[in-house]
Coordinates of C-alpha atoms in Angstrom, one line a residue:
Chain B
X871 CA 0.5 -44.0 -10.1
X872 CA -0.1 -40.4 -8.9
X873 CA -3.5 -39.0 -8.1
X874 CA -5.0 -36.2 -10.3
X875 CA -4.6 -33.7 -7.3
X876 CA -0.8 -34.4 -7.2
X877 CA -0.4 -34.1 -11.0
X878 CA -2.3 -30.8 -11.0
X879 CA -0.2 -29.6 -8.0
X880 CA 3.0 -30.4 -9.8
X881 CA 1.9 -28.7 -13.0
X882 CA 0.7 -25.6 -11.0
X883 CA 4.1 -25.4 -9.1
X884 CA 6.0 -25.7 -12.4
X885 CA 3.9 -23.2 -14.3
X886 CA 3.9 -20.6 -11.6
X887 CA 7.6 -20.9 -10.9
X888 CA 8.3 -20.2 -14.6
X889 CA 5.9 -17.3 -14.9
X890 CA 7.6 -14.0 -15.6
X891 CA 5.1 -12.2 -13.3
X892 CA 5.8 -14.5 -10.4
X893 CA 9.6 -14.4 -10.9
X894 CA 9.5 -10.5 -11.1
X895 CA 7.4 -10.2 -7.9
X896 CA 9.4 -12.9 -6.0
X897 CA 12.7 -11.1 -7.0
X898 CA 11.2 -7.8 -5.9
X899 CA 10.2 -9.4 -2.5
X900 CA 13.9 -10.5 -2.0
X901 CA 15.0 -7.0 -2.9
X902 CA 12.6 -5.4 -0.4
X903 CA 13.8 -7.8 2.3
X904 CA 17.4 -6.8 1.6
X905 CA 16.5 -3.1 1.7
X906 CA 14.6 -3.4 5.0
X907 CA 17.4 -5.4 6.7
X908 CA 19.9 -2.8 5.4
X909 CA 17.8 0.1 6.6
X910 CA 17.3 -1.6 10.0
X911 CA 21.0 -2.2 10.5
X912 CA 21.9 1.4 9.6
X913 CA 19.2 2.7 12.0
X914 CA 20.7 0.6 14.8
X915 CA 24.1 1.8 13.9
X916 CA 22.9 5.4 14.1
X917 CA 21.3 4.6 17.5
X918 CA 24.6 3.2 18.8
X919 CA 26.5 6.2 17.5
X920 CA 24.1 8.5 19.3
X921 CA 24.6 6.5 22.5
X922 CA 28.4 6.6 22.2
X923 CA 28.3 10.4 21.6
X924 CA 26.0 10.9 24.6
X925 CA 28.3 8.7 26.7
X926 CA 31.5 10.5 25.8
X927 CA 29.8 13.8 26.5
X928 CA 28.9 12.6 30.0
X929 CA 32.4 11.3 30.5
X930 CA 33.9 14.6 29.4
X931 CA 31.7 16.5 31.8
X932 CA 32.7 14.0 34.5
X933 CA 29.2 12.6 35.0
X934 CA 30.2 9.0 33.9
X935 CA 28.1 7.7 36.8
X936 CA 24.9 8.9 35.1
X937 CA 23.0 6.0 33.6
X938 CA 21.7 6.1 30.0
X939 CA 20.3 2.8 28.6
X940 CA 22.6 1.2 26.0
X941 CA 20.8 0.1 22.8
X942 CA 20.4 -3.7 22.8
X943 CA 20.7 -5.8 19.7
X944 CA 18.0 -8.3 19.0
X945 CA 18.3 -9.8 15.5
X946 CA 14.6 -10.5 15.2
X947 CA 13.8 -6.8 15.7
X948 CA 15.6 -6.1 12.4
X949 CA 12.6 -7.8 10.6
X950 CA 9.9 -5.2 11.2
X951 CA 10.2 -3.8 7.6
X952 CA 10.4 -7.3 6.1
X953 CA 7.2 -8.4 7.8
X954 CA 5.4 -5.2 6.7
X955 CA 6.5 -5.8 3.1
X956 CA 5.2 -9.4 3.4
X957 CA 1.9 -8.0 4.6
X958 CA 1.6 -5.6 1.7
X959 CA 3.7 -6.9 -1.3
X960 CA 3.4 -10.6 -0.3
X961 CA -0.3 -10.3 -0.5
X962 CA 0.0 -8.8 -4.0
X963 CA 2.1 -11.7 -5.0
X964 CA -0.4 -14.2 -3.7
X965 CA -3.3 -12.3 -5.5
X966 CA -1.4 -12.5 -8.8
X967 CA -0.8 -16.3 -8.2
X968 CA -4.5 -16.9 -7.5
X969 CA -5.6 -14.9 -10.5
X970 CA -3.1 -16.7 -12.8
X971 CA -4.0 -20.1 -11.5
X972 CA -7.6 -19.8 -12.7
X973 CA -7.2 -17.2 -15.5
X974 CA -4.8 -19.4 -17.5
X975 CA -7.3 -22.2 -17.6
X976 CA -10.3 -20.0 -18.4
X977 CA -8.4 -17.8 -20.9
X978 CA -7.0 -20.7 -22.9
X979 CA -10.1 -22.8 -22.5
X980 CA -8.1 -25.7 -21.1
X981 CA -10.6 -25.9 -18.3
X982 CA -13.2 -27.4 -20.8
X983 CA -10.7 -30.1 -21.7
X984 CA -9.7 -30.8 -18.1
X985 CA -13.3 -31.3 -17.1
X986 CA -13.8 -34.0 -19.8
X987 CA -11.1 -36.0 -18.0
X988 CA -11.9 -38.1 -14.9
X989 CA -10.8 -35.2 -12.7
X990 CA -13.2 -33.9 -10.0
X991 CA -13.6 -30.2 -9.4
X992 CA -12.3 -30.8 -5.8
X993 CA -9.2 -32.4 -7.3
X994 CA -8.7 -29.5 -9.7
X995 CA -8.9 -26.8 -7.0
X996 CA -7.2 -29.0 -4.4
X997 CA -4.3 -29.5 -6.8
X998 CA -4.0 -25.7 -7.4
X999 CA -4.1 -25.0 -3.7
X1000 CA -1.5 -27.7 -3.0
X1001 CA 0.8 -26.6 -5.8
X1002 CA 0.7 -23.0 -4.7
X1003 CA 1.1 -23.9 -1.1
X1004 CA 4.4 -25.7 -2.0
X1005 CA 5.5 -22.8 -4.1
X1006 CA 4.8 -20.2 -1.3
X1007 CA 6.5 -22.5 1.3
X1008 CA 9.6 -22.8 -1.0
X1009 CA 9.7 -19.0 -1.4
X1010 CA 9.3 -18.4 2.3
X1011 CA 12.0 -21.0 3.1
X1012 CA 14.4 -19.2 0.7
X1013 CA 13.5 -15.9 2.2
X1014 CA 14.1 -17.2 5.7
X1015 CA 17.5 -18.6 4.7
X1016 CA 18.4 -15.3 3.1
X1017 CA 17.4 -13.4 6.3
X1018 CA 19.4 -15.8 8.6
X1019 CA 22.5 -15.4 6.4
X1020 CA 22.3 -11.7 5.9
X1021 CA 21.5 -10.8 9.5
X1022 CA 24.3 -13.1 10.8
X1023 CA 26.7 -11.5 8.3
X1024 CA 25.7 -8.0 9.3
X1025 CA 25.4 -8.4 13.1
X1026 CA 28.2 -11.0 13.5
X1027 CA 25.9 -12.8 16.0
X1028 CA 24.4 -16.2 15.3
X1029 CA 20.6 -16.7 15.9
X1030 CA 19.8 -18.7 19.1
X1031 CA 17.6 -21.8 18.9
X1032 CA 14.5 -20.0 20.4
X1033 CA 15.1 -17.2 17.9
X1034 CA 15.2 -19.6 15.0
X1035 CA 12.0 -21.3 16.3
X1036 CA 10.2 -17.9 16.5
X1037 CA 11.4 -17.0 13.0
X1038 CA 10.2 -20.3 11.5
X1039 CA 6.9 -20.0 13.4
X1040 CA 6.4 -16.4 12.0
X1041 CA 7.0 -17.7 8.5
X1042 CA 4.5 -20.4 9.0
X1043 CA 1.9 -17.8 9.9
X1044 CA 3.0 -15.9 6.8
X1045 CA 2.0 -19.0 4.7
X1046 CA -1.5 -19.0 6.1
X1047 CA -1.8 -15.2 5.5
X1048 CA -0.5 -15.5 1.9
X1049 CA -2.6 -18.5 1.0
X1050 CA -5.7 -16.7 2.2
X1051 CA -5.0 -14.0 -0.5
X1052 CA -4.3 -16.7 -3.1
X1053 CA -7.6 -18.5 -2.5
X1054 CA -9.5 -15.2 -2.2
X1055 CA -8.2 -14.0 -5.6
X1056 CA -8.8 -17.5 -7.2
X1057 CA -12.4 -17.5 -5.8
X1058 CA -13.1 -14.1 -7.4
X1059 CA -11.5 -15.2 -10.7
X1060 CA -13.8 -18.2 -10.7
X1061 CA -16.8 -16.1 -9.8
X1062 CA -16.5 -13.5 -12.5
X1063 CA -16.7 -14.1 -16.2
X1064 CA -14.7 -10.9 -16.9
X1065 CA -11.2 -11.7 -15.9
X1066 CA -9.7 -8.2 -15.7
X1067 CA -12.7 -7.2 -13.5
X1068 CA -11.8 -10.1 -11.1
X1069 CA -8.2 -8.9 -10.9
X1070 CA -9.2 -5.3 -10.3
X1071 CA -11.7 -6.3 -7.6
X1072 CA -9.1 -8.4 -5.9
X1073 CA -6.7 -5.4 -5.8
X1074 CA -9.5 -3.1 -4.7
X1075 CA -10.2 -5.4 -1.7
X1076 CA -6.5 -5.7 -1.0
X1077 CA -6.3 -1.9 -0.9
X1078 CA -9.2 -1.8 1.6
X1079 CA -8.2 -4.7 3.9
X1080 CA -4.4 -4.4 3.8
X1081 CA -3.8 -0.7 3.4
X1082 CA -6.8 1.4 4.2
X1083 CA -8.6 -0.2 7.2
X1084 CA -5.3 -0.8 9.2
X1085 CA -4.2 2.7 8.3
X1086 CA -7.5 4.2 9.5
X1087 CA -7.2 2.2 12.8
X1088 CA -3.7 3.5 13.2
X1089 CA -4.4 7.2 12.4
X1090 CA -7.5 7.2 14.6
X1091 CA -5.4 6.2 17.6
X1092 CA -5.4 9.3 19.9
X1093 CA -1.8 8.5 20.9
X1094 CA -0.7 8.8 17.2
X1095 CA -2.0 12.4 16.8
X1096 CA 1.3 13.9 18.0
X1097 CA 4.8 12.9 16.9
X1098 CA 6.3 11.0 19.9
X1099 CA 2.8 10.1 21.3
X1100 CA 0.0 12.2 22.8
X1101 CA 0.3 10.6 26.3
X1102 CA 4.1 10.9 26.3
X1103 CA 3.7 14.6 25.6
X1104 CA 1.3 14.9 28.5
X1105 CA 3.7 13.0 30.9
X1106 CA 0.9 10.6 32.1
X1107 CA 1.6 7.2 33.7
X1108 CA 0.4 3.9 32.1
X1109 CA -2.3 3.6 34.7
X1110 CA -3.6 7.1 34.1
X1111 CA -3.5 6.5 30.4
X1112 CA -5.7 3.4 30.7
X1113 CA -8.1 5.2 33.0
X1114 CA -8.5 8.1 30.5
X1115 CA -8.9 5.8 27.5
X1116 CA -11.6 3.8 29.4
X1117 CA -13.7 6.9 29.3
X1118 CA -13.8 6.8 25.5
X1119 CA -14.6 3.1 25.2
X1120 CA -17.1 3.5 22.3
X1121 CA -14.5 5.3 20.2
X1122 CA -11.9 2.6 21.1
X1123 CA -14.4 -0.2 20.3
X1124 CA -15.1 1.3 16.9
X1125 CA -11.4 1.7 16.1
X1126 CA -10.7 -1.8 17.3
X1127 CA -13.6 -3.2 15.3
X1128 CA -12.2 -1.7 12.1
X1129 CA -8.8 -3.2 12.8
X1130 CA -10.0 -6.7 13.6
X1131 CA -12.1 -6.9 10.4
X1132 CA -8.8 -7.1 8.6
X1133 CA -6.8 -10.3 8.4
X1134 CA -3.7 -8.2 8.0
X1135 CA -4.0 -6.8 11.6
X1136 CA -4.3 -10.3 13.1
X1137 CA -1.3 -11.5 11.2
X1138 CA 0.7 -8.4 12.2
X1139 CA -0.2 -8.7 15.9
X1140 CA 0.7 -12.4 16.0
X1141 CA 4.0 -12.0 14.1
X1142 CA 5.1 -8.8 15.9
X1143 CA 4.5 -10.5 19.3
X1144 CA 6.3 -13.7 18.2
X1145 CA 9.3 -11.9 16.9
X1146 CA 9.3 -9.5 19.9
X1147 CA 8.9 -6.4 17.7
X1148 CA 6.0 -5.4 20.0
X1149 CA 8.1 -4.4 23.0
X1150 CA 6.2 -6.1 25.8
X1151 CA 6.8 -9.6 24.1
X1152 CA 10.5 -9.1 23.4
X1153 CA 12.5 -12.0 25.0
X1154 CA 9.4 -13.7 26.3
X1155 CA 8.8 -17.4 25.9
X1156 CA 6.6 -18.8 23.1
X1157 CA 4.2 -20.2 25.7
X1158 CA 3.7 -16.7 27.2
X1159 CA 3.2 -15.2 23.7
X1160 CA 0.7 -17.9 22.7
X1161 CA -1.2 -17.5 25.9
X1162 CA -1.9 -13.9 24.9
X1163 CA -2.1 -14.1 21.1
X1164 CA -4.1 -17.3 20.5
X1165 CA -7.2 -15.3 19.5
X1166 CA -5.2 -13.7 16.6
X1167 CA -3.9 -17.1 15.6
X1168 CA -7.4 -18.6 15.7
X1169 CA -8.8 -15.7 13.5
X1170 CA -5.9 -16.0 11.1
X1171 CA -6.7 -19.7 10.7
X1172 CA -10.4 -18.9 10.4
X1173 CA -9.7 -16.4 7.5
X1174 CA -7.5 -19.1 5.9
X1175 CA -10.2 -21.8 6.1
X1176 CA -12.8 -19.3 4.8
X1177 CA -10.5 -18.4 1.8
X1178 CA -9.9 -22.1 0.9
X1179 CA -13.6 -22.8 1.4
X1180 CA -14.6 -20.0 -1.0
X1181 CA -12.2 -21.3 -3.7
X1182 CA -13.9 -24.8 -3.5
X1183 CA -17.4 -23.3 -3.2
X1184 CA -17.1 -21.3 -6.4
X1185 CA -15.6 -24.2 -8.4
X1186 CA -18.7 -25.2 -10.2
X1187 CA -18.4 -26.6 -13.8
X1188 CA -20.3 -23.5 -15.1
X1189 CA -17.9 -21.1 -13.4
X1190 CA -14.7 -23.0 -14.3
X1191 CA -15.7 -22.9 -17.9
X1192 CA -17.1 -19.4 -18.0
X1193 CA -14.6 -17.0 -19.7
X1194 CA -14.6 -13.7 -21.4
X1195 CA -15.7 -13.8 -25.0
Chain S
X1171 CA -0.7 22.3 -41.2
X1172 CA -2.7 25.2 -39.6
X1173 CA -3.3 25.2 -35.8
X1174 CA -7.1 24.8 -36.3
X1175 CA -6.5 21.6 -38.4
X1176 CA -4.4 20.2 -35.5
X1177 CA -6.8 21.3 -32.8
X1178 CA -9.7 19.6 -34.3
X1179 CA -8.4 16.0 -34.3
X1180 CA -7.0 16.7 -30.8
X1181 CA -10.4 17.7 -29.6
X1182 CA -11.9 14.5 -31.2
X1183 CA -9.3 12.3 -29.5
X1184 CA -9.9 14.0 -26.1
X1185 CA -13.6 13.7 -26.5
X1186 CA -13.2 10.0 -27.5
X1187 CA -11.1 9.3 -24.4
X1188 CA -13.6 10.9 -22.1
X1189 CA -16.5 9.2 -23.8
X1190 CA -14.8 5.8 -23.5
X1191 CA -14.1 6.4 -19.8
X1192 CA -17.8 7.3 -19.3
X1193 CA -19.1 4.3 -21.3
X1194 CA -16.9 1.8 -19.6
X1195 CA -18.3 3.1 -16.3
X1196 CA -14.7 4.0 -15.2
X1197 CA -15.5 7.7 -14.8
X1198 CA -18.5 7.2 -12.6
X1199 CA -16.7 4.5 -10.6
X1200 CA -13.7 6.7 -10.0
X1201 CA -16.0 9.7 -9.1
X1202 CA -17.9 7.5 -6.7
X1203 CA -14.7 6.1 -5.1
X1204 CA -13.0 9.4 -4.7
X1205 CA -16.1 11.3 -3.4
X1206 CA -16.7 8.5 -0.8
X1207 CA -13.1 8.5 0.2
X1208 CA -13.2 12.3 0.7
X1209 CA -16.3 12.2 2.8
X1210 CA -15.0 9.2 4.8
X1211 CA -11.7 11.0 5.3
X1212 CA -13.4 14.1 6.6
X1213 CA -15.5 12.1 9.0
X1214 CA -12.5 10.1 10.3
X1215 CA -10.4 13.3 10.6
X1216 CA -13.1 15.2 12.4
X1217 CA -14.0 12.3 14.7
X1218 CA -10.3 11.8 15.7
X1219 CA -9.7 15.5 16.3
X1220 CA -12.8 16.0 18.4
X1221 CA -12.1 12.8 20.4
X1222 CA -8.4 13.8 21.0
X1223 CA -9.6 17.3 22.2
X1224 CA -12.0 15.5 24.7
X1225 CA -9.1 13.2 25.7
X1226 CA -7.0 16.2 26.5
X1227 CA -9.7 17.6 28.7
X1228 CA -10.0 14.2 30.5
X1229 CA -6.2 14.1 30.9
X1230 CA -6.1 17.6 32.5
X1231 CA -8.8 16.5 35.0
X1232 CA -6.9 13.3 35.8
X1233 CA -3.6 15.1 36.2
X1234 CA -5.1 17.8 38.4
X1235 CA -6.7 15.2 40.6
X1236 CA -3.3 13.5 40.9
X1237 CA -1.9 16.8 42.2
X1238 CA 0.1 17.7 39.1
X1239 CA 0.5 21.5 39.0
X1240 CA 2.3 22.0 35.7
X1241 CA 0.3 20.5 32.8
X1242 CA 1.5 20.7 29.2
X1243 CA -0.7 22.8 26.8
X1244 CA -2.9 20.9 24.4
X1245 CA -0.5 19.6 21.7
X1246 CA -3.3 20.1 19.1
X1247 CA -3.6 23.8 19.8
X1248 CA -2.3 25.7 16.8
X1249 CA -2.9 22.8 14.4
X1250 CA -5.0 24.0 11.5
X1251 CA -8.5 22.7 10.9
X1252 CA -7.2 21.6 7.5
X1253 CA -5.4 18.8 9.2
X1254 CA -8.7 16.8 9.3
X1255 CA -8.1 16.2 5.6
X1256 CA -4.7 14.5 6.4
X1257 CA -5.9 11.0 5.5
X1258 CA -6.6 12.2 1.9
X1259 CA -2.8 12.5 1.5
X1260 CA -2.5 8.7 2.1
X1261 CA -5.5 7.9 -0.1
X1262 CA -4.1 9.9 -3.0
X1263 CA -0.7 8.4 -2.5
X1264 CA -2.1 4.8 -2.5
X1265 CA -5.6 4.5 -4.1
X1266 CA -5.3 7.6 -6.4
X1267 CA -1.9 6.6 -7.8
X1268 CA -3.0 3.0 -8.5
X1269 CA -6.2 4.1 -10.1
X1270 CA -4.3 6.6 -12.3
X1271 CA -2.0 3.8 -13.4
X1272 CA -5.0 1.6 -14.3
X1273 CA -6.6 4.5 -16.4
X1274 CA -3.3 5.2 -18.2
X1275 CA -2.7 1.5 -18.8
X1276 CA -6.1 0.8 -20.1
X1277 CA -6.2 3.8 -22.4
X1278 CA -3.7 2.3 -24.9
X1279 CA -4.2 -1.4 -24.1
X1280 CA -7.9 -1.0 -24.9
X1281 CA -7.2 0.3 -28.4
X1282 CA -4.4 -2.2 -28.9
X1283 CA -6.7 -5.2 -28.0
X1284 CA -9.5 -4.0 -30.2
X1285 CA -7.0 -3.7 -33.1
X1286 CA -7.7 -0.1 -33.9
X1287 CA -4.1 1.2 -33.3
X1288 CA -2.8 0.6 -36.8
X1289 CA -5.9 2.2 -38.3
X1290 CA -5.6 5.2 -36.0
X1291 CA -1.9 5.7 -36.7
X1292 CA -2.6 5.6 -40.5
X1293 CA -4.7 8.8 -40.2
X1294 CA -3.1 12.1 -40.9
X1295 CA -3.3 13.2 -37.2
X1296 CA 0.0 11.5 -36.5
X1297 CA 1.4 9.6 -33.5
X1298 CA 2.3 12.6 -31.2
X1299 CA -1.2 14.0 -31.5
X1300 CA -2.7 10.6 -30.8
X1301 CA -0.8 10.3 -27.5
X1302 CA -1.4 14.0 -26.7
X1303 CA -5.1 13.4 -27.1
X1304 CA -4.9 10.4 -24.7
X1305 CA -2.9 12.4 -22.1
X1306 CA -5.2 15.4 -22.4
X1307 CA -8.3 13.2 -22.1
X1308 CA -6.9 11.4 -19.0
X1309 CA -5.8 14.8 -17.5
X1310 CA -9.3 16.3 -18.1
X1311 CA -10.9 13.3 -16.3
X1312 CA -8.4 13.5 -13.4
X1313 CA -9.0 17.3 -13.1
X1314 CA -12.8 16.9 -13.0
X1315 CA -12.5 14.2 -10.3
X1316 CA -10.2 16.3 -8.2
X1317 CA -12.4 19.3 -8.6
X1318 CA -15.4 17.2 -7.4
X1319 CA -13.3 16.1 -4.4
X1320 CA -12.6 19.8 -3.6
X1321 CA -16.3 20.6 -3.8
X1322 CA -17.1 17.6 -1.6
X1323 CA -14.4 18.7 0.9
X1324 CA -15.7 22.3 0.9
X1325 CA -19.3 21.3 1.4
X1326 CA -18.4 18.8 4.2
X1327 CA -16.8 21.6 6.2
X1328 CA -20.1 23.5 6.0
X1329 CA -22.0 20.5 7.3
X1330 CA -19.9 20.1 10.4
X1331 CA -20.5 23.1 12.7
X1332 CA -17.1 22.9 14.4
X1333 CA -15.3 23.2 11.1
X1334 CA -14.9 26.7 9.6
X1335 CA -12.3 27.3 7.0
X1336 CA -11.1 30.8 6.2
X1337 CA -10.6 32.1 2.7
X1338 CA -6.8 31.4 3.0
X1339 CA -7.6 27.8 4.1
X1340 CA -9.9 27.2 1.1
X1341 CA -7.0 28.4 -1.2
X1342 CA -4.6 26.0 0.6
X1343 CA -7.1 23.2 0.1
X1344 CA -7.3 24.1 -3.7
X1345 CA -3.5 24.1 -3.8
X1346 CA -3.5 20.6 -2.2
X1347 CA -5.7 19.3 -4.9
X1348 CA -3.6 20.9 -7.6
X1349 CA -0.4 19.2 -6.4
X1350 CA -2.4 15.9 -6.1
X1351 CA -3.2 16.3 -9.8
X1352 CA 0.5 16.6 -10.7
X1353 CA 1.2 13.5 -8.7
X1354 CA -1.6 11.5 -10.3
X1355 CA -0.8 12.7 -13.8
X1356 CA 2.7 11.3 -13.4
X1357 CA 1.4 7.8 -12.6
X1358 CA -1.3 8.0 -15.3
X1359 CA 1.4 8.9 -17.9
X1360 CA 3.6 6.0 -16.5
X1361 CA 0.7 3.6 -17.0
X1362 CA 0.3 4.8 -20.6
X1363 CA 4.0 4.6 -21.2
X1364 CA 4.3 0.9 -20.1
X1365 CA 1.1 0.1 -22.0
X1366 CA 2.7 1.4 -25.2
X1367 CA 6.2 0.0 -24.5
X1368 CA 5.5 -3.6 -23.3
X1369 CA 3.9 -6.3 -25.3
X1370 CA 2.7 -8.4 -22.3
X1371 CA -0.5 -6.9 -20.8
X1372 CA 0.1 -8.2 -17.2
X1373 CA 3.7 -7.1 -17.2
X1374 CA 2.7 -3.7 -18.6
X1375 CA 0.4 -3.2 -15.6
X1376 CA 2.9 -4.7 -13.1
X1377 CA 5.8 -2.5 -14.2
X1378 CA 4.3 0.9 -13.2
X1379 CA 2.9 -0.7 -10.0
X1380 CA 6.5 -1.7 -9.1
X1381 CA 7.6 1.9 -9.8
X1382 CA 4.8 3.0 -7.5
X1383 CA 6.0 0.6 -4.7
X1384 CA 9.5 2.0 -5.1
X1385 CA 8.3 5.6 -5.0
X1386 CA 5.8 5.1 -2.1
X1387 CA 7.7 2.6 0.1
X1388 CA 11.4 1.9 -0.9
X1389 CA 12.8 5.3 -1.6
X1390 CA 11.2 6.9 1.6
X1391 CA 12.4 4.0 3.7
X1392 CA 16.0 4.3 2.3
X1393 CA 16.1 8.0 2.9
X1394 CA 14.4 8.3 6.3
X1395 CA 14.8 4.8 7.9
X1396 CA 11.0 4.6 8.5
X1397 CA 9.2 1.3 8.2
X1398 CA 6.7 0.9 5.4
X1399 CA 3.6 1.1 7.6
X1400 CA 4.9 4.2 9.4
X1401 CA 4.9 5.9 6.0
X1402 CA 1.1 5.5 5.9
X1403 CA 0.6 7.7 9.0
X1404 CA 0.3 11.4 8.1
X1405 CA 1.6 12.4 11.6
X1406 CA 4.7 10.2 11.3
X1407 CA 5.2 11.5 7.7
X1408 CA 5.7 15.0 9.1
X1409 CA 8.3 13.6 11.5
X1410 CA 12.0 14.4 11.3
X1411 CA 13.9 11.8 9.2
X1412 CA 16.5 9.4 10.8
X1413 CA 20.0 10.8 11.3
X1414 CA 23.3 9.1 10.3
X1415 CA 25.6 9.2 7.3
X1416 CA 23.8 6.4 5.4
X1417 CA 20.4 8.1 5.5
X1418 CA 21.8 11.6 4.7
X1419 CA 23.8 10.1 1.7
X1420 CA 20.7 8.1 0.6
X1421 CA 18.6 11.3 0.8
X1422 CA 21.0 13.2 -1.4
X1423 CA 21.3 10.4 -4.0
X1424 CA 17.6 9.5 -4.2
X1425 CA 16.2 13.0 -3.9
X1426 CA 15.7 13.5 -7.7
X1427 CA 13.4 10.4 -7.8
X1428 CA 11.5 10.7 -4.5
X1429 CA 8.3 11.9 -6.1
X1430 CA 6.2 10.3 -3.3
X1431 CA 8.1 12.2 -0.6
X1432 CA 7.8 15.4 -2.7
X1433 CA 4.1 15.0 -3.0
X1434 CA 3.6 14.3 0.8
X1435 CA 5.9 17.2 1.7
X1436 CA 3.8 19.6 -0.5
X1437 CA 0.5 18.1 0.7
X1438 CA 1.6 18.4 4.4
X1439 CA 2.5 22.0 3.7
X1440 CA -0.8 22.9 2.0
X1441 CA -2.8 21.2 4.7
X1442 CA -0.7 23.2 7.2
X1443 CA 0.4 20.1 9.0
X1444 CA 4.1 20.7 8.4
X1445 CA 5.5 24.1 9.1
X1446 CA 8.0 25.9 6.9
X1447 CA 8.2 27.8 3.6
X1448 CA 6.8 26.4 0.4
X1449 CA 9.4 24.8 -1.9
X1450 CA 8.5 25.9 -5.4
X1451 CA 11.4 23.6 -6.7
X1452 CA 9.4 20.6 -5.5
X1453 CA 6.3 21.7 -7.4
X1454 CA 8.4 22.2 -10.5
X1455 CA 10.0 18.7 -10.1
X1456 CA 6.5 17.1 -10.0
X1457 CA 5.5 19.1 -13.1
X1458 CA 8.7 18.0 -14.9
X1459 CA 8.3 14.4 -13.9
X1460 CA 4.7 14.3 -15.3
X1461 CA 5.8 16.0 -18.5
X1462 CA 8.8 13.7 -18.9
X1463 CA 6.6 10.6 -18.4
X1464 CA 4.1 12.0 -21.0
X1465 CA 6.9 12.8 -23.4
X1466 CA 8.4 9.3 -22.9
X1467 CA 5.1 7.7 -23.9
X1468 CA 5.1 9.8 -27.1
X1469 CA 8.6 8.6 -27.8
X1470 CA 7.6 5.0 -27.1
X1471 CA 4.8 5.4 -29.6
X1472 CA 7.1 6.7 -32.3
X1473 CA 9.1 3.5 -31.9
X1474 CA 5.9 1.4 -31.8
X1475 CA 5.6 -1.1 -34.6
X1476 CA 2.1 -1.5 -36.0
X1477 CA 3.1 -4.7 -37.8
X1478 CA 3.8 -6.4 -34.5
X1479 CA 0.7 -5.0 -32.8
X1480 CA 0.0 -8.0 -30.6
X1481 CA -0.6 -8.0 -26.9
X1482 CA -0.2 -11.2 -24.8

């Protein structure tokens, strides 16, 4: 005999996997992944072509001894675009799933019937969280498989074991990030009687926390005011740069406070470090990366726990049954 | 039918659209959001600019103390004061377009859900006039909101002593809001089109959002090689696109559909962030795109069956 939580989880998984909205968005996510890998590979190709042209020019002018750094190929660095799409579009997908999970019960009044059965509210929400967790994990596993196959086919180089581990770990962080948005949207849909308003508010908060706040933090960065970087244009050393920025600590604190208020920034910092997209962590061991990035992991998990907690907190009988007239 | 007889139902439809937006609270919400976004953007732009100027001064002092004799001139010199509005480009590109989609979508779906579409279409005004009324009403609302944003921008420059715009800069700012209207009108018309065309309410909202994702993220990424988040930085936006055969071919193929890039190129020009001559062809393209989207929604309504007027 299966528990009510498992039964609801299975039903949730089946319903969402068959939903046209989910299928469209999941297909779109795969398309975006393919586009970003394709663009990254052509960008690298252009970089190699530029290097070869510069090298032949040096050879022609008999300055072959001059050293220019050759572009190095790291398969995980091809994933910057994919991760950014998971941050933006993946969150939309999770919001839609969270909305559908609650709206379908409220809209069709099946929640009233469900609550007449010996099913606790915790089992109802727990089942939905579990079912969606399995669905998101399935989607992420498929996406990871697609990434491994396509990058191996394009680059003709197999992933090493540490690279595979880093990739899998990054996708585990993605699960926590996406599930936060699922729970957050489900909690708002439980909270509001007016379903479209709940969906609109979820999207409004997505805009603020995923697009606007990180964008403000980025555009307020003094180094981003000039193409190529302000400090690079001034030819300052790293030490001089740090000393100068230290004089504007209040401004930097405000900018940083904006960034850390968004779960997206913690997820991005953690995954960019793990995959080596952030230059200083490229080719470093997981232990070294974790030593530096554990606060971002802790905050990502804190957001996740808060999201799951909110979904359970708003699951009162009154709220589950309340629906638009 | 005389022109005055046509104009009267059109006026009624426009007035009804505006009244509904006001009654639903959509109009005041949008006005509030856009005015706040404008003020916030001005504050962020001004704060960043003045801090970067101070950082330049500190850099000069540090480099002189280190014995450096040749110091590069301030890279912000010659950058127009209008550049403090650069975040508005991104907010219009993201928030503005999504809200325009929602307005367009709700405009028809609202009537459809309340069951008044068959009744309205049975009136002598006709289908094209019905959609024209909706498009004109939405456009009037967008124009009013953008005009309010222009007024807020102009007033905010008077409040900050360091910001003084010349007459030419005010005209450029007005031109920026005009192209913003063309861009937003395209997405509002797209929201209306899918609202008429699709029978599933959620999919009718999702479809224009997917077009928006393609216009804002996918097409620029394919034609410039920039990552999605880099496309949200106005400074990076003005940067030279990636070289290589793939990107130049993609640019050539995707150029007719790159409305997001067209809008940002025009906005960067009018805010004097990006140098170069004004491309009138790009303005015309945005105008044509909005008109085509509007005409397509009229065509979709011609095919619309009132007997199957159900929305899921």
